Coordinates of C-alpha atoms in Angstrom, one line a residue:
M1 CA 66.6 114.0 149.0
V2 CA 67.7 110.4 148.1
K3 CA 65.5 110.5 145.0
K4 CA 67.0 113.9 143.9
F5 CA 70.5 112.6 144.5
A6 CA 69.8 109.4 142.5
T7 CA 68.4 111.4 139.6
T8 CA 71.4 113.7 139.6
V9 CA 73.8 110.7 139.6
L10 CA 71.9 108.9 136.8
T11 CA 71.8 112.0 134.7
A12 CA 75.5 112.7 135.2
G13 CA 76.3 109.1 134.4
A14 CA 74.2 109.1 131.2
L15 CA 75.8 112.3 130.0
S16 CA 79.3 111.2 130.6
G17 CA 78.9 108.3 128.2
C18 CA 77.3 110.3 125.4
V19 CA 78.8 112.2 122.6
M20 CA 77.5 115.7 122.3
Q21 CA 74.9 116.1 119.6
S22 CA 76.9 118.9 117.9
T23 CA 79.9 116.6 117.8
Y24 CA 77.8 113.8 116.3
D25 CA 76.3 116.0 113.7
R26 CA 79.7 117.4 112.7
D27 CA 81.2 113.9 112.5
V28 CA 78.3 112.5 110.4
G29 CA 78.9 115.2 107.8
Y30 CA 82.6 114.7 107.9
E31 CA 82.1 110.9 107.5
R32 CA 80.0 111.5 104.4
Q33 CA 82.7 113.8 103.0
L34 CA 85.4 111.1 103.6
N35 CA 83.2 108.5 102.1
E36 CA 82.7 110.5 98.9
Q37 CA 86.4 111.4 98.7
L38 CA 87.4 107.7 99.0
R39 CA 84.9 106.6 96.4
T40 CA 86.4 109.1 93.9
E41 CA 89.9 108.0 94.6
V42 CA 89.4 104.3 94.2
E43 CA 86.7 104.1 91.5
A44 CA 88.7 101.8 89.2
D45 CA 90.1 99.5 91.8
E46 CA 88.4 96.5 93.4
V47 CA 87.9 98.3 96.6
K48 CA 84.8 98.2 98.8
I49 CA 83.8 101.2 101.0
Q50 CA 81.3 100.8 103.8
Q51 CA 79.9 103.2 106.3
L52 CA 79.5 101.2 109.4
R53 CA 77.9 102.4 112.6
D54 CA 81.0 103.8 114.2
R55 CA 83.6 103.8 111.3
L56 CA 84.3 104.0 107.6
R57 CA 85.7 100.8 106.3
V58 CA 87.8 100.4 103.1
T59 CA 88.2 96.8 102.1
M60 CA 90.9 95.7 99.7
E61 CA 91.2 92.2 98.4
D62 CA 94.6 90.6 99.1
E63 CA 95.2 89.9 95.4
L64 CA 95.1 93.7 94.8
L65 CA 97.8 94.3 97.5
F66 CA 99.9 91.2 97.7
P67 CA 101.4 88.6 95.2
E68 CA 99.7 85.2 95.5
G69 CA 100.7 83.7 98.8
G70 CA 102.9 86.6 99.7
Y71 CA 103.0 89.2 102.5
Q72 CA 104.9 92.1 101.0
I73 CA 102.9 94.7 99.2
S74 CA 103.2 94.6 95.4
K75 CA 103.9 97.6 93.2
E76 CA 100.2 97.5 92.1
G77 CA 99.1 97.3 95.7
K78 CA 101.1 100.3 96.7
A79 CA 99.6 102.2 93.8
S80 CA 96.1 101.3 95.1
I81 CA 97.0 102.3 98.7
D82 CA 98.5 105.6 97.3
K83 CA 95.0 106.6 96.1
I84 CA 93.6 106.6 99.6
I85 CA 96.6 108.3 101.4
P86 CA 95.3 111.9 100.9
T87 CA 92.1 111.0 102.6
L88 CA 93.9 109.2 105.4
Q89 CA 96.3 112.1 105.9
S90 CA 93.4 114.6 106.0
A91 CA 91.4 112.6 108.5
T92 CA 93.5 113.7 111.5
N93 CA 90.6 113.3 113.9
H94 CA 90.4 109.6 113.1
R95 CA 92.3 106.5 114.2
I96 CA 93.3 104.1 111.4
E97 CA 92.9 100.4 112.2
V98 CA 94.3 98.0 109.6
E99 CA 93.0 94.5 109.9
G100 CA 94.3 91.5 107.9
H101 CA 92.2 88.5 107.1
T102 CA 92.8 85.1 105.4
D103 CA 90.9 82.1 104.1
N104 CA 91.1 78.8 105.9
V105 CA 93.7 77.2 103.7
P106 CA 96.8 76.3 105.8
I107 CA 100.0 78.2 105.3
G108 CA 102.0 76.9 102.3
K109 CA 105.6 75.6 102.6
H110 CA 107.0 78.7 101.0
L111 CA 105.7 80.9 103.9
A112 CA 106.0 78.3 106.7
H113 CA 109.5 79.5 107.6
R114 CA 108.1 83.0 108.3
F115 CA 104.5 82.4 109.5
S116 CA 103.3 79.4 111.3
S117 CA 99.6 80.1 110.9
N118 CA 97.1 82.2 108.9
W119 CA 96.7 84.3 112.0
E120 CA 100.4 85.3 111.8
L121 CA 100.2 85.8 108.0
S122 CA 97.2 88.2 108.4
A123 CA 99.0 90.2 111.1
G124 CA 102.1 90.3 108.9
R125 CA 100.1 91.7 106.0
A126 CA 98.4 94.3 108.2
C127 CA 101.8 95.4 109.6
E128 CA 103.1 95.7 106.1
V129 CA 100.3 98.1 105.2
V130 CA 100.8 100.1 108.4
K131 CA 104.5 100.4 107.7
Y132 CA 103.8 101.5 104.1
L133 CA 101.3 104.1 105.3
Q134 CA 103.9 105.4 107.8
S135 CA 106.5 105.7 105.0
K136 CA 104.0 107.9 103.2
G137 CA 103.7 110.3 106.1
I138 CA 100.7 108.9 108.1
D139 CA 101.3 109.5 111.8
P140 CA 102.1 106.1 113.4
A141 CA 100.5 107.2 116.7
R142 CA 97.1 107.1 114.9
M143 CA 97.5 103.5 113.5
T144 CA 97.1 100.0 114.7
A145 CA 97.6 96.7 112.9
A146 CA 95.7 93.5 113.8
G147 CA 95.5 90.0 112.3
H148 CA 92.3 87.9 112.4
G149 CA 93.4 84.9 110.3
E150 CA 90.5 82.9 109.1
Y151 CA 88.4 83.7 112.1
Q152 CA 86.2 86.5 110.7
P153 CA 85.1 85.3 107.3
V154 CA 82.7 87.4 105.2
A155 CA 81.9 84.4 102.9
S156 CA 82.0 80.7 103.0
N157 CA 85.4 79.1 102.6
A158 CA 83.7 76.2 100.7
T159 CA 84.1 78.0 97.3
A160 CA 87.0 79.7 95.6
E161 CA 84.9 82.9 95.4
G162 CA 84.2 82.8 99.1
K163 CA 87.9 82.2 99.9
A164 CA 88.9 85.2 97.7
Q165 CA 86.5 87.4 99.6
N166 CA 87.9 86.3 102.9
R167 CA 91.5 87.2 101.9
R168 CA 91.4 90.9 102.5
I169 CA 92.7 94.0 104.3
D170 CA 90.2 96.2 106.1
I171 CA 91.3 99.8 106.7
D172 CA 88.9 101.4 109.2
L173 CA 88.7 105.1 110.0
V174 CA 87.4 105.5 113.5
P175 CA 86.5 108.9 114.8
L176 CA 88.4 110.2 117.9
Y177 CA 85.9 111.8 120.2
T178 CA 87.4 114.5 122.2
E179 CA 84.3 116.0 123.9

């Protein structure tokens, strides 16, 4: 009796934390479709698209989006973001997470009045992207903005090339599992 009860509890517990196979299969196909759609839209720009385990990530270098040392999206940056908006609008079963990143160079004097650290600058840039997406009709209830400053580098900050790679915005499409 105890063994049967334990097996039932373990099975129920295991199933409650799993995604149904049909949901997983449907989402994998949809993720591929989103990936291809994004690749077509951003072919000419310096944009990187990655399929991660649980999300699709679009990485845009900060120089593509912001003027040097700035936090407001440039005209060219808006044009690049505009290319992915149709995909973001159609991905209604996805959460949109916008993450800002910087290199490790301290904030310059021209920004010190507004941001006291790279962490705040990266969050400010992510918020600017979220506000722009909202102005283009993306549901704000689906979006979050986060700043990571220099604390999640993808390259060494010892070189100019590495610093340039670390200054970026990641836009993640994360599936919403409803089953």
